[in-house]
């Protein structure tokens, strides 16, 4: 089925049709008025009168006698009929020529008006195109320092460009404040947790520590570790939504193999079979962020699985994309909850009280990192339970040997 949005004409086409339609309508009205005026002007001359009677031999007024007309001469009525018929034919031919030649001239001038309207619409929309190009570059590069700086006359387009520049300036200040907050929070939140971990570890390792103290210390270390992972996930999520500063060439297959080697012990402890199909998938990105993306997917596939389950990791290229697919067995995922698990702190219903499986930021970080690399993430529930997540990043052209 054809999408109706694709058939909708652009604003340039609509402006061209508007200019051309107005010109054609004015031309049709002008041609109709000219036709009526010429027709009335021709009718005002009337029929041929007495000036033609003398040609037929009719005597002038005041003459006493009039010679009889010869037999071979035509009468005045016949002459008048011939002249009237000729005048009628002349009027019809004149009006027909007016319509034909006027219609042709109107068509030629209308075509020229449409072409001129097309160029004029492009001229009028050029500032709007500049605004669109700037917005597209900012959206792809995350460079909020770029401005339109439109220097045209003070009109509606100038106000639109200035408003857009003001919006970019305010967004730049907001993102700068966010980055400063992330940097400060990284120091202020991680340092106390590191101190707490050290104090608890020292207390647990003391020779005179009782069994109750050791059990309490181990519980506090687990809680402290979860808080550290939560803070680290929040900082990664905040940083992943910004621009990728340290982008370089990488292969998703290498990253996947490295992450799978690290997760092999956890998968083996739960008797989870890991299947690898790591074909070459060259891409460009930040190695640290991409590794965190793959790590979150693999950890989710292992932790949100049942004992004796399976995890399948596949990498490759398809249609200009470097693709990473992670599928796992596990509990049934309702299709209506697939999108919600990508939101921060959102888990499935049966996992909301389980703190040992994560903080609910794993897939949120995956989507943030993929978006920062101009990629996309899709997820589909598996029929027998579990989830299949696919990440696509722009493929990097293979370098010549």
Coordinates of C-alpha atoms in Angstrom, one line a residue:
X1 CA 0.0 0.0 0.0
X2 CA 1.4 3.4 -1.0
X3 CA 2.1 5.7 1.8
X4 CA 0.0 8.9 1.6
X5 CA 2.7 11.0 3.1
X6 CA 5.0 10.3 0.2
X7 CA 2.4 11.4 -2.3
X8 CA 1.9 14.7 -0.5
X9 CA 3.6 17.5 -2.5
X10 CA 6.3 19.5 -1.0
X11 CA 5.9 23.1 0.0
X12 CA 7.9 24.2 -3.0
X13 CA 5.6 22.3 -5.3
X14 CA 2.6 23.8 -3.6
X15 CA 3.9 27.3 -3.9
X16 CA 4.7 26.8 -7.6
X17 CA 1.2 25.5 -8.2
X18 CA -0.2 28.4 -6.3
X19 CA 1.7 31.0 -8.3
X20 CA 1.0 29.2 -11.6
X21 CA -2.7 28.7 -10.7
X22 CA -3.2 32.4 -9.9
X23 CA -1.5 33.5 -13.1
X24 CA -3.5 31.0 -15.2
X25 CA -6.8 32.1 -13.6
X26 CA -5.9 35.8 -14.3
X27 CA -5.0 35.0 -17.9
X28 CA -8.3 33.1 -18.5
X29 CA -10.3 36.0 -17.0
X30 CA -8.3 38.5 -19.2
X31 CA -8.9 36.4 -22.3
X32 CA -12.6 36.1 -21.6
X33 CA -12.9 39.9 -21.2
X34 CA -11.0 40.5 -24.4
X35 CA -13.3 38.1 -26.2
X36 CA -16.4 39.9 -25.0
X37 CA -15.0 43.4 -25.8
X38 CA -14.0 42.5 -29.3
X39 CA -17.3 40.8 -30.0
X40 CA -19.3 43.8 -28.8
X41 CA -17.1 46.1 -30.9
X42 CA -17.7 44.1 -34.0
X43 CA -21.5 44.1 -33.5
X44 CA -21.6 47.9 -33.0
X45 CA -20.9 48.5 -36.7
X46 CA -24.3 47.2 -37.7
X47 CA -25.3 45.9 -41.2
X48 CA -24.3 47.6 -44.4
X49 CA -26.7 50.4 -45.3
X50 CA -27.6 52.8 -48.1
X51 CA -24.0 53.4 -49.0
X52 CA -24.1 50.0 -50.8
X53 CA -27.4 50.7 -52.6
X54 CA -25.8 53.0 -55.1
X55 CA -23.5 50.2 -56.1
X56 CA -26.5 48.2 -57.2
X57 CA -27.9 51.1 -59.3
X58 CA -30.5 52.6 -57.0
X59 CA -31.1 56.3 -57.9
X60 CA -30.4 58.9 -55.4
X61 CA -33.2 60.9 -53.7
X62 CA -34.6 63.8 -55.8
X63 CA -34.2 62.2 -59.2
X64 CA -37.4 62.2 -61.3
X65 CA -36.9 59.1 -63.3
X66 CA -34.8 56.0 -62.8
X67 CA -33.7 53.8 -65.6
X68 CA -34.8 50.2 -65.3
X69 CA -32.0 47.9 -64.2
X70 CA -30.5 45.7 -66.8
X71 CA -31.4 42.0 -66.7
X72 CA -27.7 41.0 -66.2
X73 CA -27.2 43.3 -63.1
X74 CA -27.8 42.1 -59.5
X75 CA -30.3 43.8 -57.2
X76 CA -29.5 45.8 -54.1
X77 CA -30.9 43.1 -51.8
X78 CA -28.6 40.5 -53.2
X79 CA -25.6 42.8 -52.7
X80 CA -26.7 43.4 -49.1
X81 CA -27.1 39.7 -48.4
X82 CA -23.6 39.0 -49.8
X83 CA -22.1 41.7 -47.6
X84 CA -23.9 40.6 -44.5
X85 CA -22.8 37.0 -45.0
X86 CA -19.2 38.1 -45.6
X87 CA -19.3 40.3 -42.5
X88 CA -20.6 37.4 -40.4
X89 CA -18.0 35.1 -41.6
X90 CA -15.3 37.7 -40.9
X91 CA -16.6 38.2 -37.3
X92 CA -16.6 34.4 -36.7
X93 CA -13.1 34.0 -38.1
X94 CA -11.9 36.9 -36.0
X95 CA -13.3 35.5 -32.8
X96 CA -12.1 32.0 -33.6
X97 CA -8.6 33.3 -34.2
X98 CA -8.7 35.3 -31.0
X99 CA -9.6 32.2 -29.0
X100 CA -7.0 30.0 -30.7
X101 CA -4.1 32.4 -30.7
X102 CA -5.0 33.7 -27.2
X103 CA -5.2 30.2 -25.8
X104 CA -1.8 29.3 -27.3
X105 CA -0.2 32.5 -26.0
X106 CA -1.8 31.8 -22.5
X107 CA -0.4 28.3 -22.5
X108 CA 3.1 29.4 -23.4
X109 CA 3.1 32.2 -20.9
X110 CA 1.6 29.9 -18.2
X111 CA 4.4 27.4 -18.7
X112 CA 6.9 30.2 -18.3
X113 CA 5.0 31.4 -15.2
X114 CA 5.3 27.9 -13.7
X115 CA 9.0 27.8 -14.3
X116 CA 9.4 31.2 -12.9
X117 CA 7.3 30.2 -9.9
X118 CA 9.5 27.1 -9.3
X119 CA 12.6 29.3 -9.2
X120 CA 10.9 31.9 -7.1
X121 CA 9.7 29.3 -4.6
X122 CA 13.3 28.0 -4.3
X123 CA 14.5 31.6 -3.7
X124 CA 11.9 32.1 -1.0
X125 CA 12.5 28.8 0.7
X126 CA 16.3 29.1 0.7
X127 CA 16.5 30.5 4.2
X128 CA 14.3 27.8 5.4
X129 CA 16.5 25.2 3.8
X130 CA 19.5 26.8 5.6
X131 CA 17.7 26.4 8.9
X132 CA 16.8 22.7 8.1
X133 CA 20.4 21.9 7.1
X134 CA 21.7 23.5 10.3
X135 CA 19.2 21.5 12.4
X136 CA 20.2 18.3 10.6
X137 CA 23.9 18.9 11.2
X138 CA 23.4 19.7 14.9
X139 CA 21.2 16.6 15.3
X140 CA 23.8 14.3 13.7
X141 CA 27.0 15.9 15.2
X142 CA 25.6 17.1 18.6
X143 CA 27.6 20.3 18.0
X144 CA 25.5 22.9 19.7
X145 CA 28.0 25.7 18.9
X146 CA 26.8 26.0 15.3
X147 CA 24.5 28.9 14.4
X148 CA 22.5 29.9 11.4
X149 CA 23.5 33.6 11.6
X150 CA 20.9 34.7 9.0
X151 CA 21.6 38.3 7.8
X152 CA 18.6 38.9 5.6
X153 CA 15.9 41.5 6.0
X154 CA 13.9 41.7 9.2
X155 CA 11.0 39.5 8.2
X156 CA 9.4 36.3 9.4
X157 CA 12.3 34.1 8.2
X158 CA 14.8 36.3 10.0
X159 CA 12.7 35.9 13.2
X160 CA 12.6 32.2 12.7
X161 CA 16.3 31.9 12.3
X162 CA 17.1 34.1 15.3
X163 CA 14.7 32.1 17.4
X164 CA 16.4 28.9 16.3
X165 CA 19.8 30.3 17.2
X166 CA 18.5 31.4 20.6
X167 CA 17.2 27.8 21.2
X168 CA 20.6 26.3 20.3
X169 CA 22.3 28.7 22.6
X170 CA 20.1 27.7 25.5
X171 CA 20.5 24.0 24.7
X172 CA 24.3 24.4 24.6
X173 CA 24.2 26.0 28.1
X174 CA 21.9 23.2 29.4
X175 CA 24.2 20.5 28.0
X176 CA 27.3 22.2 29.4
X177 CA 25.6 22.3 32.8
X178 CA 24.7 18.6 32.5
X179 CA 28.3 17.7 31.7
X180 CA 29.6 19.6 34.6
X181 CA 27.0 18.0 36.9
X182 CA 28.1 14.5 35.6
X183 CA 31.7 15.3 36.3
X184 CA 31.0 16.5 39.8
X185 CA 28.6 13.7 40.6
X186 CA 31.2 11.2 39.4
X187 CA 33.6 12.4 42.1
X188 CA 31.1 13.2 44.8
X189 CA 29.3 9.8 44.6
X190 CA 32.1 7.4 43.8
X191 CA 34.5 8.6 46.5
X192 CA 32.2 7.9 49.5
X193 CA 31.3 4.5 48.2
X194 CA 35.0 3.7 47.7
X195 CA 35.7 4.7 51.3
X196 CA 32.8 2.7 52.6
X197 CA 34.0 -0.4 50.7
X198 CA 37.4 0.0 52.1
X199 CA 36.2 0.4 55.7
X200 CA 33.9 -2.6 55.5
X201 CA 36.6 -4.7 53.9
X202 CA 39.1 -3.8 56.6
X203 CA 36.5 -4.5 59.3
X204 CA 35.7 -7.9 57.9
X205 CA 39.4 -8.9 57.6
X206 CA 40.2 -8.1 61.2
X207 CA 41.4 -11.1 63.2
X208 CA 38.9 -10.5 66.0
X209 CA 35.9 -10.1 63.7
X210 CA 33.0 -12.4 64.6
X211 CA 31.0 -14.4 62.2
X212 CA 28.1 -12.0 62.5
X213 CA 30.3 -9.1 61.6
X214 CA 31.7 -11.0 58.6
X215 CA 28.2 -11.8 57.4
X216 CA 27.1 -8.2 57.9
X217 CA 30.2 -7.0 56.1
X218 CA 29.6 -9.3 53.2
X219 CA 26.0 -8.0 52.9
X220 CA 27.2 -4.4 53.1
X221 CA 29.8 -5.1 50.4
X222 CA 27.0 -6.5 48.1
X223 CA 24.8 -3.5 48.7
X224 CA 27.8 -1.1 48.2
X225 CA 28.7 -2.9 45.0
X226 CA 25.2 -2.6 43.7
X227 CA 25.2 1.2 44.4
X228 CA 28.5 1.5 42.6
X229 CA 27.1 -0.3 39.6
X230 CA 24.0 1.9 39.7
X231 CA 26.0 5.1 39.8
X232 CA 28.3 3.8 37.1
X233 CA 25.3 3.0 34.9
X234 CA 23.8 6.4 35.5
X235 CA 27.0 8.2 34.5
X236 CA 27.4 5.9 31.5
X237 CA 23.8 6.7 30.5
X238 CA 24.3 10.4 30.8
X239 CA 27.6 10.3 28.9
X240 CA 26.3 8.0 26.2
X241 CA 23.5 10.4 25.3
X242 CA 26.1 13.0 24.4
X243 CA 28.4 13.2 21.3
X244 CA 30.9 10.4 20.7
X245 CA 34.3 12.1 21.2
X246 CA 36.8 9.2 20.8
X247 CA 35.4 7.5 17.7
X248 CA 37.7 5.1 15.9
X249 CA 37.6 1.9 13.8
X250 CA 36.5 -1.3 15.5
X251 CA 34.9 -4.6 14.8
X252 CA 31.8 -5.8 16.6
X253 CA 33.0 -9.3 16.3
X254 CA 36.2 -8.6 18.3
X255 CA 34.2 -6.8 21.0
X256 CA 31.7 -9.6 21.2
X257 CA 34.4 -12.3 21.5
X258 CA 36.1 -10.3 24.3
X259 CA 32.9 -9.8 26.2
X260 CA 31.8 -13.4 25.8
X261 CA 35.2 -14.6 27.2
X262 CA 34.6 -12.4 30.3
X263 CA 31.0 -13.7 30.8
X264 CA 32.0 -17.4 30.2
X265 CA 32.4 -18.1 34.0
X266 CA 29.0 -16.7 34.9
X267 CA 27.3 -18.6 32.1
X268 CA 29.1 -21.8 33.0
X269 CA 28.0 -21.5 36.7
X270 CA 24.4 -21.6 35.6
X271 CA 25.0 -24.2 32.9
X272 CA 24.0 -21.8 30.1
X273 CA 25.2 -22.7 26.6
X274 CA 26.7 -19.8 24.7
X275 CA 26.7 -20.1 20.9
X276 CA 28.9 -17.7 18.9
X277 CA 28.6 -16.8 15.2
X278 CA 30.9 -13.8 15.1
X279 CA 31.4 -12.7 11.6
X280 CA 33.2 -9.6 10.7
X281 CA 31.2 -6.4 11.4
X282 CA 33.5 -3.3 10.9
X283 CA 32.1 -0.1 12.4
X284 CA 33.3 3.2 13.8
X285 CA 32.7 4.3 17.4
X286 CA 34.0 4.7 20.9
X287 CA 35.5 1.4 22.0
X288 CA 34.6 1.9 25.7
X289 CA 31.0 2.7 25.0
X290 CA 30.6 0.0 22.4
X291 CA 32.1 -2.6 24.8
X292 CA 29.7 -1.4 27.5
X293 CA 26.8 -1.9 25.0
X294 CA 27.8 -5.4 24.2
X295 CA 28.5 -6.2 27.8
X296 CA 25.0 -5.1 28.9
X297 CA 23.4 -7.2 26.2
X298 CA 25.4 -10.3 27.1
X299 CA 24.9 -9.8 30.9
X300 CA 21.1 -9.4 30.4
X301 CA 21.0 -12.5 28.2
X302 CA 22.8 -14.5 31.0
X303 CA 21.1 -13.1 34.1
X304 CA 17.6 -13.0 32.7
X305 CA 17.8 -16.6 31.7
X306 CA 16.9 -19.9 33.3
X307 CA 19.5 -22.6 34.4
X308 CA 20.4 -24.7 31.4
X309 CA 19.3 -22.1 28.9
X310 CA 20.9 -20.8 25.8
X311 CA 22.5 -17.6 24.6
X312 CA 23.2 -16.9 20.9
X313 CA 25.4 -14.0 19.8
X314 CA 25.7 -13.2 16.1
X315 CA 27.7 -10.4 14.3
X316 CA 27.9 -9.5 10.7
X317 CA 27.0 -6.9 8.1
X318 CA 23.8 -6.3 6.3
X319 CA 22.5 -3.6 4.0
X320 CA 25.3 -1.1 5.0
X321 CA 24.9 -1.8 8.8
X322 CA 27.2 -3.6 11.2
X323 CA 24.8 -5.8 13.1
X324 CA 25.0 -7.5 16.5
X325 CA 22.2 -9.8 17.6
X326 CA 21.9 -11.3 21.1
X327 CA 19.1 -13.9 21.7
X328 CA 18.5 -15.8 24.9
X329 CA 16.0 -18.2 26.4
X330 CA 14.2 -17.3 29.6
X331 CA 10.8 -16.1 30.8
X332 CA 8.1 -15.1 28.4
X333 CA 8.2 -11.4 27.5
X334 CA 4.8 -9.8 26.6
X335 CA 5.0 -7.9 23.3
X336 CA 3.5 -4.8 24.8
X337 CA 6.3 -4.6 27.4
X338 CA 9.2 -4.8 24.9
X339 CA 9.4 -1.0 24.5
X340 CA 9.1 -0.3 28.2
X341 CA 12.2 -2.3 29.2
X342 CA 14.3 0.3 27.3
X343 CA 13.3 3.0 29.8
X344 CA 15.5 3.6 32.8
X345 CA 14.7 1.6 35.9
X346 CA 12.0 -0.4 34.1
X347 CA 12.1 -4.2 34.5
X348 CA 9.6 -7.0 33.8
X349 CA 7.1 -7.6 36.5
X350 CA 8.8 -10.7 37.9
X351 CA 12.1 -8.9 38.1
X352 CA 11.1 -5.7 39.9
X353 CA 12.2 -7.0 43.4
X354 CA 15.3 -8.7 42.2
X355 CA 18.2 -6.4 42.9
X356 CA 20.9 -9.0 42.0
X357 CA 20.0 -8.9 38.3
X358 CA 20.8 -5.2 37.8
X359 CA 19.5 -1.7 38.3
X360 CA 17.2 -1.6 35.3
X361 CA 19.6 0.6 33.2
X362 CA 21.1 -2.1 30.9
X363 CA 18.9 -1.7 27.8
X364 CA 18.6 2.1 28.4
X365 CA 22.4 2.4 28.1
X366 CA 22.3 0.2 25.0
X367 CA 19.8 2.5 23.3
X368 CA 21.7 5.6 24.4
X369 CA 25.0 4.4 23.1
X370 CA 23.5 3.1 19.8
X371 CA 21.8 6.5 19.3
X372 CA 25.0 8.4 20.0
X373 CA 26.6 6.3 17.2
X374 CA 23.8 7.0 14.8
X375 CA 22.5 3.4 15.1
X376 CA 19.3 1.8 16.3
X377 CA 18.2 -1.0 18.5
X378 CA 15.2 -3.4 18.1
X379 CA 13.9 -6.1 20.3
X380 CA 11.5 -9.0 19.7
X381 CA 10.1 -11.5 22.2
X382 CA 11.0 -15.1 21.3
X383 CA 8.1 -17.6 20.9
X384 CA 9.4 -20.0 23.6
X385 CA 10.4 -17.3 26.0
X386 CA 13.3 -14.9 26.2
X387 CA 14.3 -11.9 24.1
X388 CA 16.1 -11.2 20.8
X389 CA 17.9 -7.8 20.7
X390 CA 19.5 -6.5 17.5
X391 CA 21.8 -3.5 17.4
X392 CA 22.7 -1.9 14.1
X393 CA 25.6 0.6 13.7
X394 CA 26.7 2.3 10.4
X395 CA 29.1 -0.1 8.8
X396 CA 32.7 1.1 8.1
X397 CA 34.0 0.7 4.6
X398 CA 36.6 -1.9 4.4
X399 CA 40.1 -0.5 4.0
X400 CA 42.1 -1.5 0.9
X401 CA 44.7 -4.2 1.4

